[in-house]
Amino acid sequence: MSTTDQVEAFPAATPAASLVFTTVLSQGPLSRVELSRRTGLSSAAVTKAVRPLMAAGYFVEAADDSAPPAVGRPANPVRVDGGRALFIGVKVTADEVIAVLADLCCRIRLARHVPLTDREPGAVIAVIAELTAELKTEAEGFGVQVQGLAVAVSGDVDRAAGAVRYSPFLDWRDIALAELTEAATGLPTTVDNDVRALTVAEQWFGAGVGLSNFALVTVGAGIGCGLVVNGSVVAGAHGVAGEIGHLSIDPRGPLCHCGNHGCVEAIASDSAIVRRIRRDTGEPLAGPAQALELAHGGSPVAREAYADAGAAIGRAIGSVVNLLGPERVIISGEGLAAYDLFAAQIKEAFSATAFSTADQCDVVTRPLPFEEWARGAAATAIQTFIGSDTIQEKR
């Protein structure tokens, strides 16, 4: 077992400093004047926050040759020096472990994929430890220390406790994953739900930058939803906010693994679609790729299964928009490979479900490979390191 590495303390010791840092991280380079405007902090508070971050090398000035000379307060914008620190993000699926080495701006420097043959927690942690050791060695070549690790897992994950309460795809219950992984890797470890982790990455570096309220809906092996409300990723009182996959939209529908009938996930997940096509055609489909091929080949049964999946997803998105009124809904996940088969049904069901002007919500698609989910985990490691997971961010 490894002892925990000594990592440096981030110099943003106050909520204001953390807010300034995350604003520059996601929206920079920014001048101090613009920082004051976007954060709502006074010029003096911004200057006080920027100074130690500059001194420690987390901020650098980005020369702005177009700006006129200014007297007094520096006019040059500041940006985050991405190479100042490195982080490891890990995404665990039912079939593989993906690990990335990312810099402070969450740019992927290296990525590794390892097939998962044993889903027992000890075996998975051993794979994570091996990948972490490899990436820490690679980090030494950059001359930069790894400051943290985060692991993203599907299901009910209690980030504060560092525990996986229930992960159906891994068949895990009540696993103290953060503690066990930290002991095995020697790095401070954060554990979070995979969709929430991806939502953090989209909030800071993707299609959610600059938005105070948005939702990320993922389709594929499961149906998930990450929520950003008033600038903060929402987990809810019990850590399961956004579980639209378990909205029961048809009480007489198929049985879901959660025990209810007609959940969105029981209709629209990859496995649900495959099961339905197998049942109605008798075809011994091996998985989603063959189901997709059958639908694209013109099978009416397969095309109907995808159409019904799209309608279920559209109704779920409409419910989210009615409840929270986000500025944007981002649809992502490996299930987008079939988007041409259910895009019209998503749009139609969304419009029918969304109340009044809620149907004006911007709904966009964003295909992301699984490495981006590991990058989401790295974003949560950065979030923990800089302490922004404890503040209410402003936009």
PDB file of C-alpha atoms in Angstrom, residues 168-366:
ATOM      1  CA  PRO A 168     -25.536  -1.329 -11.528  1.00  0.00           C
ATOM      2  CA  PHE A 169     -23.089  -1.800 -14.399  1.00  0.00           C
ATOM      3  CA  LEU A 170     -20.295  -2.834 -12.016  1.00  0.00           C
ATOM      4  CA  ASP A 171     -22.615  -4.507  -9.481  1.00  0.00           C
ATOM      5  CA  TRP A 172     -21.001  -2.545  -6.645  1.00  0.00           C
ATOM      6  CA  ARG A 173     -22.658  -1.576  -3.388  1.00  0.00           C
ATOM      7  CA  ASP A 174     -21.224   0.582  -0.594  1.00  0.00           C
ATOM      8  CA  ILE A 175     -17.595   0.660  -1.748  1.00  0.00           C
ATOM      9  CA  ALA A 176     -15.308   3.213  -0.038  1.00  0.00           C
ATOM     10  CA  LEU A 177     -13.638   3.834  -3.373  1.00  0.00           C
ATOM     11  CA  ALA A 178     -11.853   7.110  -2.590  1.00  0.00           C
ATOM     12  CA  GLU A 179     -10.183   5.745   0.549  1.00  0.00           C
ATOM     13  CA  LEU A 180      -9.159   2.473  -1.097  1.00  0.00           C
ATOM     14  CA  THR A 181      -7.874   4.155  -4.256  1.00  0.00           C
ATOM     15  CA  GLU A 182      -5.950   6.788  -2.305  1.00  0.00           C
ATOM     16  CA  ALA A 183      -4.222   4.062  -0.303  1.00  0.00           C
ATOM     17  CA  ALA A 184      -3.333   2.173  -3.478  1.00  0.00           C
ATOM     18  CA  THR A 185      -2.110   5.144  -5.533  1.00  0.00           C
ATOM     19  CA  GLY A 186      -0.685   7.614  -3.037  1.00  0.00           C
ATOM     20  CA  LEU A 187      -2.711  10.469  -4.491  1.00  0.00           C
ATOM     21  CA  PRO A 188      -5.555  12.513  -2.982  1.00  0.00           C
ATOM     22  CA  THR A 189      -8.600  10.952  -4.616  1.00  0.00           C
ATOM     23  CA  THR A 190     -12.043  12.257  -5.525  1.00  0.00           C
ATOM     24  CA  VAL A 191     -14.837   9.919  -6.569  1.00  0.00           C
ATOM     25  CA  ASP A 192     -17.906  11.137  -8.426  1.00  0.00           C
ATOM     26  CA  ASN A 193     -20.729  10.013 -10.647  1.00  0.00           C
ATOM     27  CA  ASP A 194     -19.498   9.879 -14.240  1.00  0.00           C
ATOM     28  CA  VAL A 195     -22.224  12.120 -15.670  1.00  0.00           C
ATOM     29  CA  ARG A 196     -21.652  14.777 -12.993  1.00  0.00           C
ATOM     30  CA  ALA A 197     -17.925  14.658 -13.716  1.00  0.00           C
ATOM     31  CA  LEU A 198     -18.555  15.124 -17.422  1.00  0.00           C
ATOM     32  CA  THR A 199     -20.874  18.014 -16.541  1.00  0.00           C
ATOM     33  CA  VAL A 200     -18.036  19.766 -14.687  1.00  0.00           C
ATOM     34  CA  ALA A 201     -15.856  19.482 -17.790  1.00  0.00           C
ATOM     35  CA  GLU A 202     -18.631  20.848 -19.988  1.00  0.00           C
ATOM     36  CA  GLN A 203     -19.258  23.695 -17.532  1.00  0.00           C
ATOM     37  CA  TRP A 204     -15.640  24.816 -17.510  1.00  0.00           C
ATOM     38  CA  PHE A 205     -14.329  23.792 -20.916  1.00  0.00           C
ATOM     39  CA  GLY A 206     -17.194  22.729 -23.189  1.00  0.00           C
ATOM     40  CA  ALA A 207     -20.682  23.634 -24.368  1.00  0.00           C
ATOM     41  CA  GLY A 208     -21.697  24.978 -20.937  1.00  0.00           C
ATOM     42  CA  VAL A 209     -19.022  27.672 -20.608  1.00  0.00           C
ATOM     43  CA  GLY A 210     -20.555  30.948 -19.473  1.00  0.00           C
ATOM     44  CA  LEU A 211     -23.983  29.447 -18.733  1.00  0.00           C
ATOM     45  CA  SER A 212     -25.489  29.639 -15.270  1.00  0.00           C
ATOM     46  CA  ASN A 213     -28.117  26.976 -15.931  1.00  0.00           C
ATOM     47  CA  PHE A 214     -27.828  23.998 -18.262  1.00  0.00           C
ATOM     48  CA  ALA A 215     -28.382  20.253 -18.394  1.00  0.00           C
ATOM     49  CA  LEU A 216     -26.223  17.522 -19.868  1.00  0.00           C
ATOM     50  CA  VAL A 217     -28.182  14.445 -20.958  1.00  0.00           C
ATOM     51  CA  THR A 218     -26.206  11.313 -21.796  1.00  0.00           C
ATOM     52  CA  VAL A 219     -27.577   8.432 -23.839  1.00  0.00           C
ATOM     53  CA  GLY A 220     -26.060   5.007 -24.362  1.00  0.00           C
ATOM     54  CA  ALA A 221     -25.446   2.222 -21.849  1.00  0.00           C
ATOM     55  CA  GLY A 222     -27.575   4.270 -19.455  1.00  0.00           C
ATOM     56  CA  ILE A 223     -29.577   7.478 -19.572  1.00  0.00           C
ATOM     57  CA  GLY A 224     -28.050  10.135 -17.310  1.00  0.00           C
ATOM     58  CA  CYS A 225     -28.377  13.832 -16.627  1.00  0.00           C
ATOM     59  CA  GLY A 226     -26.042  16.357 -15.063  1.00  0.00           C
ATOM     60  CA  LEU A 227     -27.536  19.627 -13.842  1.00  0.00           C
ATOM     61  CA  VAL A 228     -25.973  23.047 -13.401  1.00  0.00           C
ATOM     62  CA  VAL A 229     -28.176  25.473 -11.461  1.00  0.00           C
ATOM     63  CA  ASN A 230     -27.040  29.005 -10.652  1.00  0.00           C
ATOM     64  CA  GLY A 231     -23.492  28.119 -11.650  1.00  0.00           C
ATOM     65  CA  SER A 232     -23.139  24.983  -9.521  1.00  0.00           C
ATOM     66  CA  VAL A 233     -23.328  21.308 -10.432  1.00  0.00           C
ATOM     67  CA  VAL A 234     -26.232  19.904  -8.434  1.00  0.00           C
ATOM     68  CA  ALA A 235     -26.048  16.532  -6.695  1.00  0.00           C
ATOM     69  CA  GLY A 236     -29.104  16.972  -4.474  1.00  0.00           C
ATOM     70  CA  ALA A 237     -29.646  16.094  -0.835  1.00  0.00           C
ATOM     71  CA  HIS A 238     -29.196  12.386  -1.525  1.00  0.00           C
ATOM     72  CA  GLY A 239     -26.682  12.604  -4.378  1.00  0.00           C
ATOM     73  CA  VAL A 240     -28.994  11.375  -7.127  1.00  0.00           C
ATOM     74  CA  ALA A 241     -30.312  14.624  -8.625  1.00  0.00           C
ATOM     75  CA  GLY A 242     -30.692  14.353 -12.388  1.00  0.00           C
ATOM     76  CA  GLU A 243     -31.530  10.644 -12.568  1.00  0.00           C
ATOM     77  CA  ILE A 244     -33.870  11.102 -15.509  1.00  0.00           C
ATOM     78  CA  GLY A 245     -33.130   7.542 -16.603  1.00  0.00           C
ATOM     79  CA  HIS A 246     -35.440   6.469 -13.810  1.00  0.00           C
ATOM     80  CA  LEU A 247     -38.359   8.712 -14.653  1.00  0.00           C
ATOM     81  CA  SER A 248     -41.227   6.278 -15.151  1.00  0.00           C
ATOM     82  CA  ILE A 249     -42.966   7.516 -18.277  1.00  0.00           C
ATOM     83  CA  ASP A 250     -44.972   4.344 -18.929  1.00  0.00           C
ATOM     84  CA  PRO A 251     -46.180   2.455 -15.828  1.00  0.00           C
ATOM     85  CA  ARG A 252     -47.097  -0.497 -18.059  1.00  0.00           C
ATOM     86  CA  GLY A 253     -43.750  -0.440 -19.823  1.00  0.00           C
ATOM     87  CA  PRO A 254     -40.785  -2.824 -19.518  1.00  0.00           C
ATOM     88  CA  LEU A 255     -39.299  -3.649 -16.134  1.00  0.00           C
ATOM     89  CA  CYS A 256     -36.238  -1.568 -15.223  1.00  0.00           C
ATOM     90  CA  HIS A 257     -33.309  -2.863 -13.179  1.00  0.00           C
ATOM     91  CA  CYS A 258     -34.319  -0.339 -10.493  1.00  0.00           C
ATOM     92  CA  GLY A 259     -37.546  -2.303  -9.953  1.00  0.00           C
ATOM     93  CA  ASN A 260     -39.987   0.129 -11.590  1.00  0.00           C
ATOM     94  CA  HIS A 261     -41.729  -0.199 -14.935  1.00  0.00           C
ATOM     95  CA  GLY A 262     -41.422   2.066 -17.951  1.00  0.00           C
ATOM     96  CA  CYS A 263     -38.336   4.027 -16.885  1.00  0.00           C
ATOM     97  CA  VAL A 264     -36.628   6.001 -19.659  1.00  0.00           C
ATOM     98  CA  GLU A 265     -33.584   3.750 -19.245  1.00  0.00           C
ATOM     99  CA  ALA A 266     -35.736   0.617 -19.640  1.00  0.00           C
ATOM    100  CA  ILE A 267     -36.907   1.958 -23.020  1.00  0.00           C
ATOM    101  CA  ALA A 268     -34.024   4.010 -24.411  1.00  0.00           C
ATOM    102  CA  SER A 269     -30.733   2.555 -23.154  1.00  0.00           C
ATOM    103  CA  ASP A 270     -28.623   0.526 -25.585  1.00  0.00           C
ATOM    104  CA  SER A 271     -29.353  -2.720 -23.748  1.00  0.00           C
ATOM    105  CA  ALA A 272     -33.112  -2.000 -23.667  1.00  0.00           C
ATOM    106  CA  ILE A 273     -33.175  -1.393 -27.401  1.00  0.00           C
ATOM    107  CA  VAL A 274     -31.208  -4.589 -28.056  1.00  0.00           C
ATOM    108  CA  ARG A 275     -33.535  -6.615 -25.810  1.00  0.00           C
ATOM    109  CA  ARG A 276     -36.614  -5.309 -27.575  1.00  0.00           C
ATOM    110  CA  ILE A 277     -35.258  -6.057 -31.046  1.00  0.00           C
ATOM    111  CA  ARG A 278     -34.217  -9.553 -29.974  1.00  0.00           C
ATOM    112  CA  ARG A 279     -37.673 -10.179 -28.547  1.00  0.00           C
ATOM    113  CA  ASP A 280     -39.598  -8.886 -31.531  1.00  0.00           C
ATOM    114  CA  THR A 281     -37.420 -10.291 -34.331  1.00  0.00           C
ATOM    115  CA  GLY A 282     -35.878 -13.388 -32.810  1.00  0.00           C
ATOM    116  CA  GLU A 283     -32.507 -12.123 -34.061  1.00  0.00           C
ATOM    117  CA  PRO A 284     -29.629 -13.177 -31.726  1.00  0.00           C
ATOM    118  CA  LEU A 285     -28.088  -9.692 -31.647  1.00  0.00           C
ATOM    119  CA  ALA A 286     -24.675  -9.516 -29.991  1.00  0.00           C
ATOM    120  CA  GLY A 287     -25.019  -5.872 -28.967  1.00  0.00           C
ATOM    121  CA  PRO A 288     -25.797  -2.266 -29.920  1.00  0.00           C
ATOM    122  CA  ALA A 289     -23.630  -2.272 -33.057  1.00  0.00           C
ATOM    123  CA  GLN A 290     -25.708  -5.055 -34.626  1.00  0.00           C
ATOM    124  CA  ALA A 291     -28.952  -3.401 -33.537  1.00  0.00           C
ATOM    125  CA  LEU A 292     -27.816  -0.193 -35.225  1.00  0.00           C
ATOM    126  CA  GLU A 293     -26.856  -2.078 -38.369  1.00  0.00           C
ATOM    127  CA  LEU A 294     -30.262  -3.748 -38.478  1.00  0.00           C
ATOM    128  CA  ALA A 295     -32.047  -0.397 -38.122  1.00  0.00           C
ATOM    129  CA  HIS A 296     -29.925   1.266 -40.779  1.00  0.00           C
ATOM    130  CA  GLY A 297     -30.660  -1.731 -42.994  1.00  0.00           C
ATOM    131  CA  GLY A 298     -34.350  -0.842 -42.863  1.00  0.00           C
ATOM    132  CA  SER A 299     -35.753  -3.288 -40.291  1.00  0.00           C
ATOM    133  CA  PRO A 300     -39.151  -1.849 -39.256  1.00  0.00           C
ATOM    134  CA  VAL A 301     -38.927  -3.468 -35.808  1.00  0.00           C
ATOM    135  CA  ALA A 302     -35.476  -2.029 -35.144  1.00  0.00           C
ATOM    136  CA  ARG A 303     -36.425   1.412 -36.434  1.00  0.00           C
ATOM    137  CA  GLU A 304     -39.528   1.439 -34.244  1.00  0.00           C
ATOM    138  CA  ALA A 305     -37.428   0.543 -31.188  1.00  0.00           C
ATOM    139  CA  TYR A 306     -35.124   3.502 -31.837  1.00  0.00           C
ATOM    140  CA  ALA A 307     -38.080   5.801 -32.530  1.00  0.00           C
ATOM    141  CA  ASP A 308     -39.684   4.886 -29.209  1.00  0.00           C
ATOM    142  CA  ALA A 309     -36.328   5.426 -27.494  1.00  0.00           C
ATOM    143  CA  GLY A 310     -36.147   8.921 -28.972  1.00  0.00           C
ATOM    144  CA  ALA A 311     -39.657   9.724 -27.809  1.00  0.00           C
ATOM    145  CA  ALA A 312     -38.807   8.613 -24.259  1.00  0.00           C
ATOM    146  CA  ILE A 313     -35.641  10.728 -24.242  1.00  0.00           C
ATOM    147  CA  GLY A 314     -37.533  13.738 -25.619  1.00  0.00           C
ATOM    148  CA  ARG A 315     -40.189  13.494 -22.903  1.00  0.00           C
ATOM    149  CA  ALA A 316     -37.490  13.238 -20.252  1.00  0.00           C
ATOM    150  CA  ILE A 317     -35.723  16.326 -21.590  1.00  0.00           C
ATOM    151  CA  GLY A 318     -39.039  18.175 -21.662  1.00  0.00           C
ATOM    152  CA  SER A 319     -39.581  17.318 -18.008  1.00  0.00           C
ATOM    153  CA  VAL A 320     -36.129  18.648 -17.095  1.00  0.00           C
ATOM    154  CA  VAL A 321     -36.788  21.892 -18.961  1.00  0.00           C
ATOM    155  CA  ASN A 322     -40.198  22.312 -17.317  1.00  0.00           C
ATOM    156  CA  LEU A 323     -38.731  21.824 -13.842  1.00  0.00           C
ATOM    157  CA  LEU A 324     -35.499  23.817 -14.076  1.00  0.00           C
ATOM    158  CA  GLY A 325     -35.717  26.072 -17.122  1.00  0.00           C
ATOM    159  CA  PRO A 326     -32.099  25.643 -18.298  1.00  0.00           C
ATOM    160  CA  GLU A 327     -30.643  27.847 -20.992  1.00  0.00           C
ATOM    161  CA  ARG A 328     -29.327  24.816 -22.863  1.00  0.00           C
ATOM    162  CA  VAL A 329     -29.625  21.040 -22.931  1.00  0.00           C
ATOM    163  CA  ILE A 330     -26.579  19.207 -24.248  1.00  0.00           C
ATOM    164  CA  ILE A 331     -27.131  15.645 -25.495  1.00  0.00           C
ATOM    165  CA  SER A 332     -24.059  13.417 -25.501  1.00  0.00           C
ATOM    166  CA  GLY A 333     -22.998   9.811 -24.969  1.00  0.00           C
ATOM    167  CA  GLU A 334     -22.143   6.831 -27.142  1.00  0.00           C
ATOM    168  CA  GLY A 335     -25.831   6.456 -28.009  1.00  0.00           C
ATOM    169  CA  LEU A 336     -25.501   9.426 -30.382  1.00  0.00           C
ATOM    170  CA  ALA A 337     -24.266   6.908 -32.962  1.00  0.00           C
ATOM    171  CA  ALA A 338     -27.987   6.261 -33.550  1.00  0.00           C
ATOM    172  CA  TYR A 339     -29.027   9.917 -33.458  1.00  0.00           C
ATOM    173  CA  ASP A 340     -30.247   9.928 -37.062  1.00  0.00           C
ATOM    174  CA  LEU A 341     -32.721   7.197 -36.087  1.00  0.00           C
ATOM    175  CA  PHE A 342     -34.373   9.102 -33.240  1.00  0.00           C
ATOM    176  CA  ALA A 343     -33.551  12.801 -33.623  1.00  0.00           C
ATOM    177  CA  ALA A 344     -36.994  13.633 -35.016  1.00  0.00           C
ATOM    178  CA  GLN A 345     -38.745  11.778 -32.200  1.00  0.00           C
ATOM    179  CA  ILE A 346     -36.651  13.536 -29.539  1.00  0.00           C
ATOM    180  CA  LYS A 347     -37.555  16.907 -31.011  1.00  0.00           C
ATOM    181  CA  GLU A 348     -41.249  16.064 -31.390  1.00  0.00           C
ATOM    182  CA  ALA A 349     -41.631  14.625 -27.870  1.00  0.00           C
ATOM    183  CA  PHE A 350     -39.643  17.481 -26.352  1.00  0.00           C
ATOM    184  CA  SER A 351     -41.848  20.088 -28.021  1.00  0.00           C
ATOM    185  CA  ALA A 352     -44.968  18.258 -26.905  1.00  0.00           C
ATOM    186  CA  THR A 353     -43.786  17.959 -23.293  1.00  0.00           C
ATOM    187  CA  ALA A 354     -42.162  21.357 -22.774  1.00  0.00           C
ATOM    188  CA  PHE A 355     -44.612  23.874 -21.369  1.00  0.00           C
ATOM    189  CA  SER A 356     -45.179  27.138 -23.208  1.00  0.00           C
ATOM    190  CA  THR A 357     -41.942  29.005 -23.986  1.00  0.00           C
ATOM    191  CA  ALA A 358     -39.832  26.261 -22.366  1.00  0.00           C
ATOM    192  CA  ASP A 359     -39.611  24.661 -25.812  1.00  0.00           C
ATOM    193  CA  GLN A 360     -37.363  27.563 -26.831  1.00  0.00           C
ATOM    194  CA  CYS A 361     -34.565  25.991 -24.782  1.00  0.00           C
ATOM    195  CA  ASP A 362     -31.432  25.465 -26.885  1.00  0.00           C
ATOM    196  CA  VAL A 363     -31.017  21.702 -27.409  1.00  0.00           C
ATOM    197  CA  VAL A 364     -27.657  20.706 -28.931  1.00  0.00           C
ATOM    198  CA  THR A 365     -25.783  17.461 -29.536  1.00  0.00           C
ATOM    199  CA  ARG A 366     -22.151  16.970 -28.581  1.00  0.00           C
TER     200      ARG A 366
END
